[in-house]
């Protein structure tokens, strides 16, 4: 477990960091958005575009595009957790991951050791899928729906 | 509740993998869709206004940015104070996601979730201490859950069919 940490951060300069921080905030919806953001950051439109391409190619950024709110489209998400007996863990993983509504699933070090996200086309389906998972696994599914989001984003130390 | 028009759906499908990185990205999208730049701009503005699109922005790769350690910190915060404090926690540089969620008593007394990132577990623990100091006496109990294994990870994307 002494894997060498990623070196991407070491080759980022101040402008790269400023770009990473700024691009997590909304892009202006106007014909030349990168020119407008470049003005904020003190770099040219062409340089901002070139650097953003590099940040995507080196995977410092995973994506640059619209963030869709599936809930606004009628879809629903719910964080769920289960306390899965250790001896049944692998079998339960297989069952839970087999549900196409399970988007992410993490093992965590807690009595509630399995945490997954359900993504469905409508809110009513969440409870039904959770019930089907309970029936299939014999483990209680606790639902932790988002009640409020406090979002600002993640910043790279400048 | 918010049905998408076919044109809005096409616009999202055309851009959800990424906005073109060029001087006039909206014109480039319009070209591929056979519509006008003005149409693309006004559709995006409307979709953002209605909340279907939160923003056009970048998603950072925490791991590549050196933030190789992360923990889901969870806090039992006084209901009267949680929204004010949650906003402050959400604004911290090292917090990527911060949510209020229902408790599941007696097993789970925590109502505030904040994902903490750092270059090491020790750094994450240090940040956890910083959060605890901010929450102060409004917080009755806390814990942090480190991920041991990713068991499944599929992106959530708009499906191509209208389902």
PDB file of N, CA and C in Angstrom, chain B residues 73-79 82 103 105 108-113 135-143:
ATOM      1  N   UNK B  73     -17.320  12.157   6.507  1.00  0.00           N
ATOM      2  CA  UNK B  73     -17.514  12.555   7.898  1.00  0.00           C
ATOM      3  C   UNK B  73     -19.008  12.794   8.134  1.00  0.00           C
ATOM      4  N   UNK B  74     -19.467  12.375   9.303  1.00  0.00           N
ATOM      5  CA  UNK B  74     -20.898  12.474   9.605  1.00  0.00           C
ATOM      6  C   UNK B  74     -21.063  13.043  11.010  1.00  0.00           C
ATOM      7  N   UNK B  75     -22.062  13.892  11.170  1.00  0.00           N
ATOM      8  CA  UNK B  75     -22.186  14.711  12.365  1.00  0.00           C
ATOM      9  C   UNK B  75     -23.639  14.763  12.819  1.00  0.00           C
ATOM     10  N   UNK B  76     -23.815  14.699  14.128  1.00  0.00           N
ATOM     11  CA  UNK B  76     -25.145  14.886  14.713  1.00  0.00           C
ATOM     12  C   UNK B  76     -25.227  16.332  15.175  1.00  0.00           C
ATOM     13  N   UNK B  77     -25.860  17.148  14.339  1.00  0.00           N
ATOM     14  CA  UNK B  77     -25.885  18.598  14.586  1.00  0.00           C
ATOM     15  C   UNK B  77     -27.302  19.020  14.961  1.00  0.00           C
ATOM     16  N   UNK B  78     -27.377  19.877  15.947  1.00  0.00           N
ATOM     17  CA  UNK B  78     -28.632  20.469  16.392  1.00  0.00           C
ATOM     18  C   UNK B  78     -29.456  20.927  15.179  1.00  0.00           C
ATOM     19  N   UNK B  79     -30.702  20.455  15.108  1.00  0.00           N
ATOM     20  CA  UNK B  79     -31.549  20.769  13.950  1.00  0.00           C
ATOM     21  C   UNK B  79     -31.688  22.269  13.724  1.00  0.00           C
ATOM     22  N   UNK B  82     -28.287  23.329  11.952  1.00  0.00           N
ATOM     23  CA  UNK B  82     -27.613  22.535  10.919  1.00  0.00           C
ATOM     24  C   UNK B  82     -27.529  23.262   9.573  1.00  0.00           C
ATOM     25  N   UNK B 103     -31.758  11.291  10.094  1.00  0.00           N
ATOM     26  CA  UNK B 103     -31.127  10.315  10.983  1.00  0.00           C
ATOM     27  C   UNK B 103     -31.862   8.975  10.869  1.00  0.00           C
ATOM     28  N   UNK B 105     -32.317   6.544  13.714  1.00  0.00           N
ATOM     29  CA  UNK B 105     -32.079   6.163  15.105  1.00  0.00           C
ATOM     30  C   UNK B 105     -32.576   4.742  15.363  1.00  0.00           C
ATOM     31  N   UNK B 108     -28.107   5.319  13.790  1.00  0.00           N
ATOM     32  CA  UNK B 108     -27.461   6.376  13.007  1.00  0.00           C
ATOM     33  C   UNK B 108     -27.987   7.744  13.441  1.00  0.00           C
ATOM     34  N   UNK B 109     -27.286   8.411  14.345  1.00  0.00           N
ATOM     35  CA  UNK B 109     -27.771   9.705  14.863  1.00  0.00           C
ATOM     36  C   UNK B 109     -27.351  10.898  14.026  1.00  0.00           C
ATOM     37  N   UNK B 110     -26.653  10.670  12.899  1.00  0.00           N
ATOM     38  CA  UNK B 110     -25.999  11.773  12.179  1.00  0.00           C
ATOM     39  C   UNK B 110     -26.901  12.366  11.097  1.00  0.00           C
ATOM     40  N   UNK B 111     -26.946  13.701  11.037  1.00  0.00           N
ATOM     41  CA  UNK B 111     -27.800  14.380  10.053  1.00  0.00           C
ATOM     42  C   UNK B 111     -27.016  15.251   9.065  1.00  0.00           C
ATOM     43  N   UNK B 112     -25.703  15.414   9.284  1.00  0.00           N
ATOM     44  CA  UNK B 112     -24.892  16.216   8.367  1.00  0.00           C
ATOM     45  C   UNK B 112     -23.751  15.353   7.837  1.00  0.00           C
ATOM     46  N   UNK B 113     -23.661  15.286   6.519  1.00  0.00           N
ATOM     47  CA  UNK B 113     -22.627  14.483   5.859  1.00  0.00           C
ATOM     48  C   UNK B 113     -21.689  15.430   5.110  1.00  0.00           C
ATOM     49  N   UNK B 135     -18.204  23.323  14.180  1.00  0.00           N
ATOM     50  CA  UNK B 135     -19.537  22.918  14.652  1.00  0.00           C
ATOM     51  C   UNK B 135     -19.691  23.181  16.149  1.00  0.00           C
ATOM     52  N   UNK B 136     -18.597  23.056  16.888  1.00  0.00           N
ATOM     53  CA  UNK B 136     -18.613  23.372  18.315  1.00  0.00           C
ATOM     54  C   UNK B 136     -19.676  22.601  19.074  1.00  0.00           C
ATOM     55  N   UNK B 137     -20.347  23.309  19.973  1.00  0.00           N
ATOM     56  CA  UNK B 137     -21.295  22.636  20.869  1.00  0.00           C
ATOM     57  C   UNK B 137     -22.594  22.267  20.168  1.00  0.00           C
ATOM     58  N   UNK B 138     -22.797  22.737  18.923  1.00  0.00           N
ATOM     59  CA  UNK B 138     -24.005  22.345  18.182  1.00  0.00           C
ATOM     60  C   UNK B 138     -23.926  20.886  17.748  1.00  0.00           C
ATOM     61  N   UNK B 139     -22.721  20.306  17.815  1.00  0.00           N
ATOM     62  CA  UNK B 139     -22.530  18.917  17.395  1.00  0.00           C
ATOM     63  C   UNK B 139     -22.450  18.022  18.619  1.00  0.00           C
ATOM     64  N   UNK B 140     -23.303  16.989  18.636  1.00  0.00           N
ATOM     65  CA  UNK B 140     -23.356  16.091  19.795  1.00  0.00           C
ATOM     66  C   UNK B 140     -22.492  14.857  19.605  1.00  0.00           C
ATOM     67  N   UNK B 141     -22.327  14.410  18.365  1.00  0.00           N
ATOM     68  CA  UNK B 141     -21.542  13.192  18.114  1.00  0.00           C
ATOM     69  C   UNK B 141     -21.085  13.221  16.667  1.00  0.00           C
ATOM     70  N   UNK B 142     -20.026  12.495  16.381  1.00  0.00           N
ATOM     71  CA  UNK B 142     -19.568  12.442  14.995  1.00  0.00           C
ATOM     72  C   UNK B 142     -18.833  11.135  14.737  1.00  0.00           C
ATOM     73  N   UNK B 143     -18.637  10.877  13.470  1.00  0.00           N
ATOM     74  CA  UNK B 143     -17.866   9.694  13.080  1.00  0.00           C
ATOM     75  C   UNK B 143     -17.290   9.997  11.698  1.00  0.00           C
TER      76      UNK B 143
END
